Amino acid sequence: MRALITSLLTGLALYGASAQVSAENLDVLMSGVFQANEATYIGYESVEREDIPVQSQIERKYLIVDFRFQNQQLPSEQLQASVHKVCMTLLKDRELIRSLSDSGYDMVSVAFDRQSQFDCL
């Protein structure tokens, strides 16, 4: 995971200092989404979608923002509210969204475990 984060930051650096600051801001932004007793921010991972041909005009990269709950058995409503909270926090940071888009990301997903991802945008 560290290698992927390093790769992401290296790629963002190609787009200038403002993009690099935005990547650092992602960690700061996501670390503050939940109270310490709710969920813990683990980090983010850049994923390249292999199912899309390289020559396609569709971007192949997406970002997974990863959290872990203290209690792994959450009711569906609470899980849905948590996904909404993370997604809205991301969407409100227009500079970050612009930076991610400029860096080739066409989707951001939220994960609370290793089995499931929920798409934000």
Coordinates of C-alpha atoms in Angstrom, one line a residue:
M1 CA 0.0 0.0 0.0
R2 CA 2.9 2.4 0.8
A3 CA 4.2 1.8 -2.8
L4 CA 0.9 2.7 -4.2
I5 CA 0.7 5.9 -2.1
T6 CA 4.2 6.8 -3.1
S7 CA 3.3 6.1 -6.8
L8 CA 0.2 8.3 -6.4
L9 CA 2.2 11.2 -4.8
T10 CA 4.8 10.9 -7.5
G11 CA 2.2 11.1 -10.2
L12 CA 0.5 14.1 -8.6
A13 CA 3.9 15.9 -8.3
L14 CA 4.0 15.9 -12.1
Y15 CA 1.1 18.3 -12.1
G16 CA 2.9 20.9 -9.9
A17 CA 3.1 21.9 -6.3
S18 CA -0.6 22.6 -5.9
A19 CA -1.5 19.0 -6.9
Q20 CA 1.1 17.7 -4.4
V21 CA -0.4 19.9 -1.6
S22 CA -3.9 18.6 -2.5
A23 CA -2.7 15.0 -2.2
E24 CA -1.3 15.8 1.3
N25 CA -4.7 17.5 2.0
L26 CA -6.5 14.3 1.3
D27 CA -4.9 12.6 4.3
V28 CA -5.7 15.6 6.5
L29 CA -9.3 15.9 5.2
M30 CA -10.1 12.2 5.6
S31 CA -8.5 12.0 9.0
G32 CA -11.0 14.5 10.3
V33 CA -14.2 12.9 8.9
F34 CA -15.1 10.7 11.9
Q35 CA -14.7 10.9 15.6
A36 CA -12.0 8.6 17.0
N37 CA -14.6 6.2 18.4
E38 CA -16.4 5.9 15.1
A39 CA -14.0 5.0 12.3
T40 CA -10.3 5.3 11.7
Y41 CA -8.8 6.6 8.4
I42 CA -6.3 4.0 7.1
G43 CA -5.2 5.8 3.9
Y44 CA -5.8 5.8 0.2
E45 CA -4.8 3.6 -2.7
S46 CA -4.5 4.3 -6.4
V47 CA -5.9 1.5 -8.6
E48 CA -5.5 1.1 -12.3
R49 CA -8.5 -0.6 -13.9
E50 CA -7.2 -3.4 -16.1
D51 CA -10.6 -4.0 -17.7
I52 CA -10.3 -0.8 -19.7
P53 CA -8.0 -0.9 -22.8
V54 CA -5.0 1.4 -22.6
Q55 CA -6.0 3.2 -25.8
S56 CA -9.5 4.0 -24.5
Q57 CA -10.4 7.6 -23.9
I58 CA -11.8 6.6 -20.5
E59 CA -9.4 7.1 -17.6
R60 CA -8.2 3.9 -16.0
K61 CA -7.3 5.2 -12.6
Y62 CA -9.5 5.4 -9.5
L63 CA -8.8 6.2 -5.8
I64 CA -10.0 4.1 -2.8
V65 CA -10.2 6.0 0.5
D66 CA -10.0 3.4 3.2
F67 CA -11.5 3.4 6.7
R68 CA -12.1 0.9 9.5
F69 CA -14.9 0.9 12.0
Q70 CA -14.4 0.1 15.6
N71 CA -17.5 -2.1 15.4
Q72 CA -17.4 -4.2 12.2
Q73 CA -21.1 -5.1 12.4
L74 CA -22.9 -1.8 11.4
P75 CA -26.5 -1.6 10.5
S76 CA -27.1 -0.8 6.8
E77 CA -28.4 2.7 7.6
Q78 CA -25.3 3.6 9.6
L79 CA -23.0 2.3 6.8
Q80 CA -24.9 4.3 4.2
A81 CA -24.7 7.4 6.3
S82 CA -21.0 6.9 6.8
V83 CA -20.4 6.6 3.0
H84 CA -22.5 9.7 2.4
K85 CA -20.4 11.6 5.1
V86 CA -17.1 10.7 3.4
C87 CA -18.3 11.4 -0.1
M88 CA -19.8 14.8 0.8
T89 CA -16.5 15.7 2.6
L90 CA -14.6 14.9 -0.6
L91 CA -17.1 16.7 -2.9
K92 CA -17.0 19.9 -0.9
D93 CA -13.2 20.2 -1.4
R94 CA -13.3 21.5 -5.0
E95 CA -9.5 22.1 -5.2
L96 CA -8.9 18.4 -4.3
I97 CA -11.5 17.1 -6.8
R98 CA -10.0 19.3 -9.5
S99 CA -6.5 18.1 -8.6
L100 CA -7.6 14.4 -8.7
S101 CA -9.3 14.9 -12.0
D102 CA -6.3 16.7 -13.5
S103 CA -4.2 13.7 -12.4
G104 CA -6.4 11.3 -14.3
Y105 CA -8.8 10.0 -11.6
D106 CA -12.3 9.5 -12.8
M107 CA -13.7 7.8 -9.7
V108 CA -13.3 7.8 -5.9
S109 CA -14.5 4.9 -3.8
V110 CA -14.9 4.5 0.0
A111 CA -14.0 1.2 1.7
F112 CA -14.7 0.2 5.3
D113 CA -13.4 -3.4 4.9
R114 CA -11.5 -5.4 2.3
Q115 CA -14.6 -6.9 0.7
S116 CA -16.7 -3.8 -0.2
Q117 CA -16.3 -0.5 -2.0
F118 CA -18.8 2.3 -2.4
D119 CA -18.4 4.7 -5.2
C120 CA -18.6 8.5 -4.5
L121 CA -18.0 9.9 -7.9

